[in-house]
Short mmCIF file of C-alpha atoms in Angstrom, two decimals:
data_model
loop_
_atom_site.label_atom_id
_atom_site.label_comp_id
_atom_site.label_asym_id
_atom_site.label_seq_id
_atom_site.Cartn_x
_atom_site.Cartn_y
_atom_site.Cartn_z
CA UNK A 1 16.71 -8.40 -4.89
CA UNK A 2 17.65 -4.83 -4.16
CA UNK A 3 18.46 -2.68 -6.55
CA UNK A 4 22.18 -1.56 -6.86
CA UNK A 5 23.39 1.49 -7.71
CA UNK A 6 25.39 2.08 -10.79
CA UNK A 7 28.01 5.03 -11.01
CA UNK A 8 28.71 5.06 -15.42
CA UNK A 9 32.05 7.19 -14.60
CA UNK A 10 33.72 3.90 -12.51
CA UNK A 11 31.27 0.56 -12.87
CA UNK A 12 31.09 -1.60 -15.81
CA UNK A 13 27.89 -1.90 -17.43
CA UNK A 14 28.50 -4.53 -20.47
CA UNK A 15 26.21 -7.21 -18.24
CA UNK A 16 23.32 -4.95 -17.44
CA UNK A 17 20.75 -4.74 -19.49
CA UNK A 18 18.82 -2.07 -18.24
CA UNK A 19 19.71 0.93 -16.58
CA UNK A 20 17.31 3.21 -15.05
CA UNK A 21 18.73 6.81 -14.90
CA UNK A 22 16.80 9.51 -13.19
CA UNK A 23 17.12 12.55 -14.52
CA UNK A 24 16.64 16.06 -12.74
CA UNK A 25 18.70 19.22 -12.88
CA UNK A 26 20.33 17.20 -9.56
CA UNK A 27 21.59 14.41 -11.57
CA UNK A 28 22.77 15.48 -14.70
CA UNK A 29 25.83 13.04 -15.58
CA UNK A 30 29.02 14.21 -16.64
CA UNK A 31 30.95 14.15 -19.87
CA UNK A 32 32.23 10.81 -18.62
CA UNK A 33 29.58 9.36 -17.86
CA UNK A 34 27.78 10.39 -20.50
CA UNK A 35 30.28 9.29 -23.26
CA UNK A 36 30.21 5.62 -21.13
CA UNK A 37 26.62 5.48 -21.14
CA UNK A 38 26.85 6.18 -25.09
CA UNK A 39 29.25 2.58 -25.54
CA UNK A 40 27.01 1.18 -23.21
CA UNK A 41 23.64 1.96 -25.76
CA UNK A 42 25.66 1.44 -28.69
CA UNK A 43 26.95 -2.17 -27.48
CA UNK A 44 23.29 -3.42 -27.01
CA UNK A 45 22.49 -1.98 -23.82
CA UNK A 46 19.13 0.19 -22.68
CA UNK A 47 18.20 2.97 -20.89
CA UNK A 48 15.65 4.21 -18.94
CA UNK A 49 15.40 7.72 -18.13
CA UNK A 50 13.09 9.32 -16.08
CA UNK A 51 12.50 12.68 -15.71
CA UNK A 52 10.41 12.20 -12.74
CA UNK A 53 7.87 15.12 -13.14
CA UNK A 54 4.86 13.61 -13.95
CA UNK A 55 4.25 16.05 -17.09
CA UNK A 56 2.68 15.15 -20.08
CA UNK A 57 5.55 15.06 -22.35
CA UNK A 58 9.62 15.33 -22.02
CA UNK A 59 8.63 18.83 -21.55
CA UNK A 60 8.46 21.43 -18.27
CA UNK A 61 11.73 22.23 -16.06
CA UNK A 62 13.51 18.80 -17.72
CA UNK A 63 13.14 19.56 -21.39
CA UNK A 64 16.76 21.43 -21.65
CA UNK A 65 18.15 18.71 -19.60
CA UNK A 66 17.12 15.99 -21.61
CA UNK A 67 17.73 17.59 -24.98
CA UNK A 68 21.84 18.18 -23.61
CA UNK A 69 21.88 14.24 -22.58
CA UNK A 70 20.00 13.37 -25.65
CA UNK A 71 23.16 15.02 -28.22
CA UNK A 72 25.62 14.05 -25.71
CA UNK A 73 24.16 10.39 -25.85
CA UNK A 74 23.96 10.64 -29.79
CA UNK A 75 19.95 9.23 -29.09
CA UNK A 76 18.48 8.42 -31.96
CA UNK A 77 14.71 10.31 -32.92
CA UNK A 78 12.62 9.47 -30.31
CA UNK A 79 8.52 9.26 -30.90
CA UNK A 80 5.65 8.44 -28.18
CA UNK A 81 4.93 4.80 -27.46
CA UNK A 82 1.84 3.87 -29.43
CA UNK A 83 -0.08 1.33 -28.98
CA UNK A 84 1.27 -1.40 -30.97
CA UNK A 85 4.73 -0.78 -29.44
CA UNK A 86 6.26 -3.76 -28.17
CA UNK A 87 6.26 -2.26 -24.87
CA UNK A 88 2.31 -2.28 -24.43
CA UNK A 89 3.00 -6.80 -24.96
CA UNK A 90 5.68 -7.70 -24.37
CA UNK A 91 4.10 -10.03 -21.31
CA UNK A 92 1.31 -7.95 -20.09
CA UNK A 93 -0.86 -6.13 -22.41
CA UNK A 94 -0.68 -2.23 -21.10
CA UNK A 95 -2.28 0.84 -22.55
CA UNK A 96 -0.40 2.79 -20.11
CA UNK A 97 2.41 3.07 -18.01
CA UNK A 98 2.15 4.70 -14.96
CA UNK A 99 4.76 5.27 -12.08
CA UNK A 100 4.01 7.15 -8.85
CA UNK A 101 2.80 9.66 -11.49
CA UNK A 102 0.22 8.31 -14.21
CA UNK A 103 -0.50 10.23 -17.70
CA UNK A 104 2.66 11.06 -19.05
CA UNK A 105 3.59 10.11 -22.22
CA UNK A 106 6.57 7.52 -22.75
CA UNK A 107 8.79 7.62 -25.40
CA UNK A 108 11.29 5.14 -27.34
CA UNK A 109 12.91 5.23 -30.55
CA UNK A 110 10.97 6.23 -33.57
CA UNK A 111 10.75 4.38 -36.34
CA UNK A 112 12.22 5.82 -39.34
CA UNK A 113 9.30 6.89 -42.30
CA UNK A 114 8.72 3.84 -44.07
CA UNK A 115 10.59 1.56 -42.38
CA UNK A 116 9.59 -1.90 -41.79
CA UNK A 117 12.12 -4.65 -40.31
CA UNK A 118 15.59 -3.09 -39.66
CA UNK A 119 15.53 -0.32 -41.14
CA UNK A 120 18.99 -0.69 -42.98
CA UNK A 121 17.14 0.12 -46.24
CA UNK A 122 16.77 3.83 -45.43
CA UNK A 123 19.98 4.85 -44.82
CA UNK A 124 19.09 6.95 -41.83
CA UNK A 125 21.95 6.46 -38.73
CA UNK A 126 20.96 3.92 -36.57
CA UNK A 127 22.72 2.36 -33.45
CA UNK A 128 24.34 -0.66 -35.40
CA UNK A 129 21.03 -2.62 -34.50
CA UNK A 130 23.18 -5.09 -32.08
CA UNK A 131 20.05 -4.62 -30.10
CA UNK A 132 17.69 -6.39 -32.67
CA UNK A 133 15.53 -3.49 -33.32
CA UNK A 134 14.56 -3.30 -29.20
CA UNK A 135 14.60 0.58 -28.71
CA UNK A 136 17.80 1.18 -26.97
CA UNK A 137 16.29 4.17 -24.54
CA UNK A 138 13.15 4.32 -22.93
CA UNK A 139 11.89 8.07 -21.76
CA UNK A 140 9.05 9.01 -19.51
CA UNK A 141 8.30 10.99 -16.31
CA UNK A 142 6.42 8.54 -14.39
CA UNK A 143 8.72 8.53 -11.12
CA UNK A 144 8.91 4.88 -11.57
CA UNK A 145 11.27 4.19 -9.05
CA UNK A 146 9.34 5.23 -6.40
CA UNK A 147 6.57 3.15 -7.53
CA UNK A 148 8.74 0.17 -7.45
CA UNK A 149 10.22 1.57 -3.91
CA UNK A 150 9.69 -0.99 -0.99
CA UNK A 151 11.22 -0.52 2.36
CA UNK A 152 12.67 -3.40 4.51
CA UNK A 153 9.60 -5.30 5.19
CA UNK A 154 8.11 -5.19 1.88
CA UNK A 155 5.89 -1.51 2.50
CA UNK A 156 5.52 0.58 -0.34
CA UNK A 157 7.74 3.70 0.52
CA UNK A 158 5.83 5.99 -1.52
CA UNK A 159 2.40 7.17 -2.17
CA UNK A 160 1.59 6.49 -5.12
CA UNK A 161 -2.40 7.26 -6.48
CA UNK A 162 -5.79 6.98 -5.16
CA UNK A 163 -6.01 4.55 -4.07
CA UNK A 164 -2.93 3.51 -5.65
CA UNK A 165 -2.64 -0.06 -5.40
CA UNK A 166 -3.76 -0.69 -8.93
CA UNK A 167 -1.36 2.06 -10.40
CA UNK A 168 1.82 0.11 -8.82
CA UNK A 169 0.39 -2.81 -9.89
CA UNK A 170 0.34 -1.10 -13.35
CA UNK A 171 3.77 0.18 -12.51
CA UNK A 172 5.89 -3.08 -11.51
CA UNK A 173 3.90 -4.74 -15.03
CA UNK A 174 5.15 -1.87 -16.93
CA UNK A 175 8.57 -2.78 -15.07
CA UNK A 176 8.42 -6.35 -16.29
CA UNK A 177 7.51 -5.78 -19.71
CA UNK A 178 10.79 -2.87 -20.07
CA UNK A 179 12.70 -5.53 -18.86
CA UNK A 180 11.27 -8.54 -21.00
CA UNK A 181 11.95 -6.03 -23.68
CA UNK A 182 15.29 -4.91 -23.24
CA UNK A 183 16.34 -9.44 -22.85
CA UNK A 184 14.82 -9.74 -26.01
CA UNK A 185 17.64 -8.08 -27.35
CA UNK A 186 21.13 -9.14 -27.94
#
């Protein structure tokens, strides 16, 4: 179906289970919303923000941005996807996860040093693991959404690659697999 658009300061979000949040200078939320979108991650809930830039990293023009939502959202550490992250298999195996951009690094929650299973042996803070060790945020720069984008009849809206119809094929599996991911979890 269509997508729908969620505004955190008015619209419950206890039955979604992923949100995708873009995130420019633009669209920086608000204290509200940001304190909302923190009971939504800590009740089980995950998020996907995209910075939309294509960079390598959660560096360039949205670095300051995302380190103010990141302390306002209380985030735990986050560390680049590897390879034997859940999010390369959950359905389809991946080795990368490209949007309308491809390159950039994605990253989840890191995994404390030594920690294997729930971590509640370390003692580091953790989001009280209602969400069965699935990472509750997902960062990247990938301009998924427009990757995704289709207009009325089912046309891609956006460019995206050269040619670019295996890179939004790549794109809408990466899509699956975040949300496969993010069920998994309570």
């Amino acid at each position: 179906g269509a997508p729908v658009g969620v505004d955190p300061e008015r619209d419950e979000m206890s039955l979604l289970s992923v949100i995708y949040m873009p995130l420019t200078a633009d669209t920086l939320p608000t204290d509200v919303a940001l304190e909302r979108l923190e009971r939504y991650l800590a009740g089980g809930g995950m998020l996907l923000i995209d910075t939309k830039s294509g960079s390598g990293g959660i560096g360039g023009a949205a670095a300051a941005e995302m380190r103010q939502v990141a302390r306002a959202l209380n985030l735990p550490p986050l560390a680049p996807v590897d390879a034997d992250h859940v999010l390369t298999r959950t359905f389809y195996l991946l080795s990368s996860f490209p949007g309308r951009w491809r390159g950039g690094r994605v990253w989840a929650e890191a995994a404390p040093e030594g920690r294997e299973g729930t971590g509640e042996e370390t003692g580091l803070p953790q989001f009280d693991r209602v969400d069965d060790n699935v990472s509750p945020v997902i960062v990247g720069s990938a301009d998924w959404a427009s990757a995704w984008a289709l207009d009325e009849r089912g046309r891609p809206m956006f460019q995206v690659g050269r040619p670019g119809a295996r890179q939004r094929e790549m794109a809408l599996r990466f899509g699956i697999n975040l949300v496969l991911s993010a069920l998994a979890g309570n």
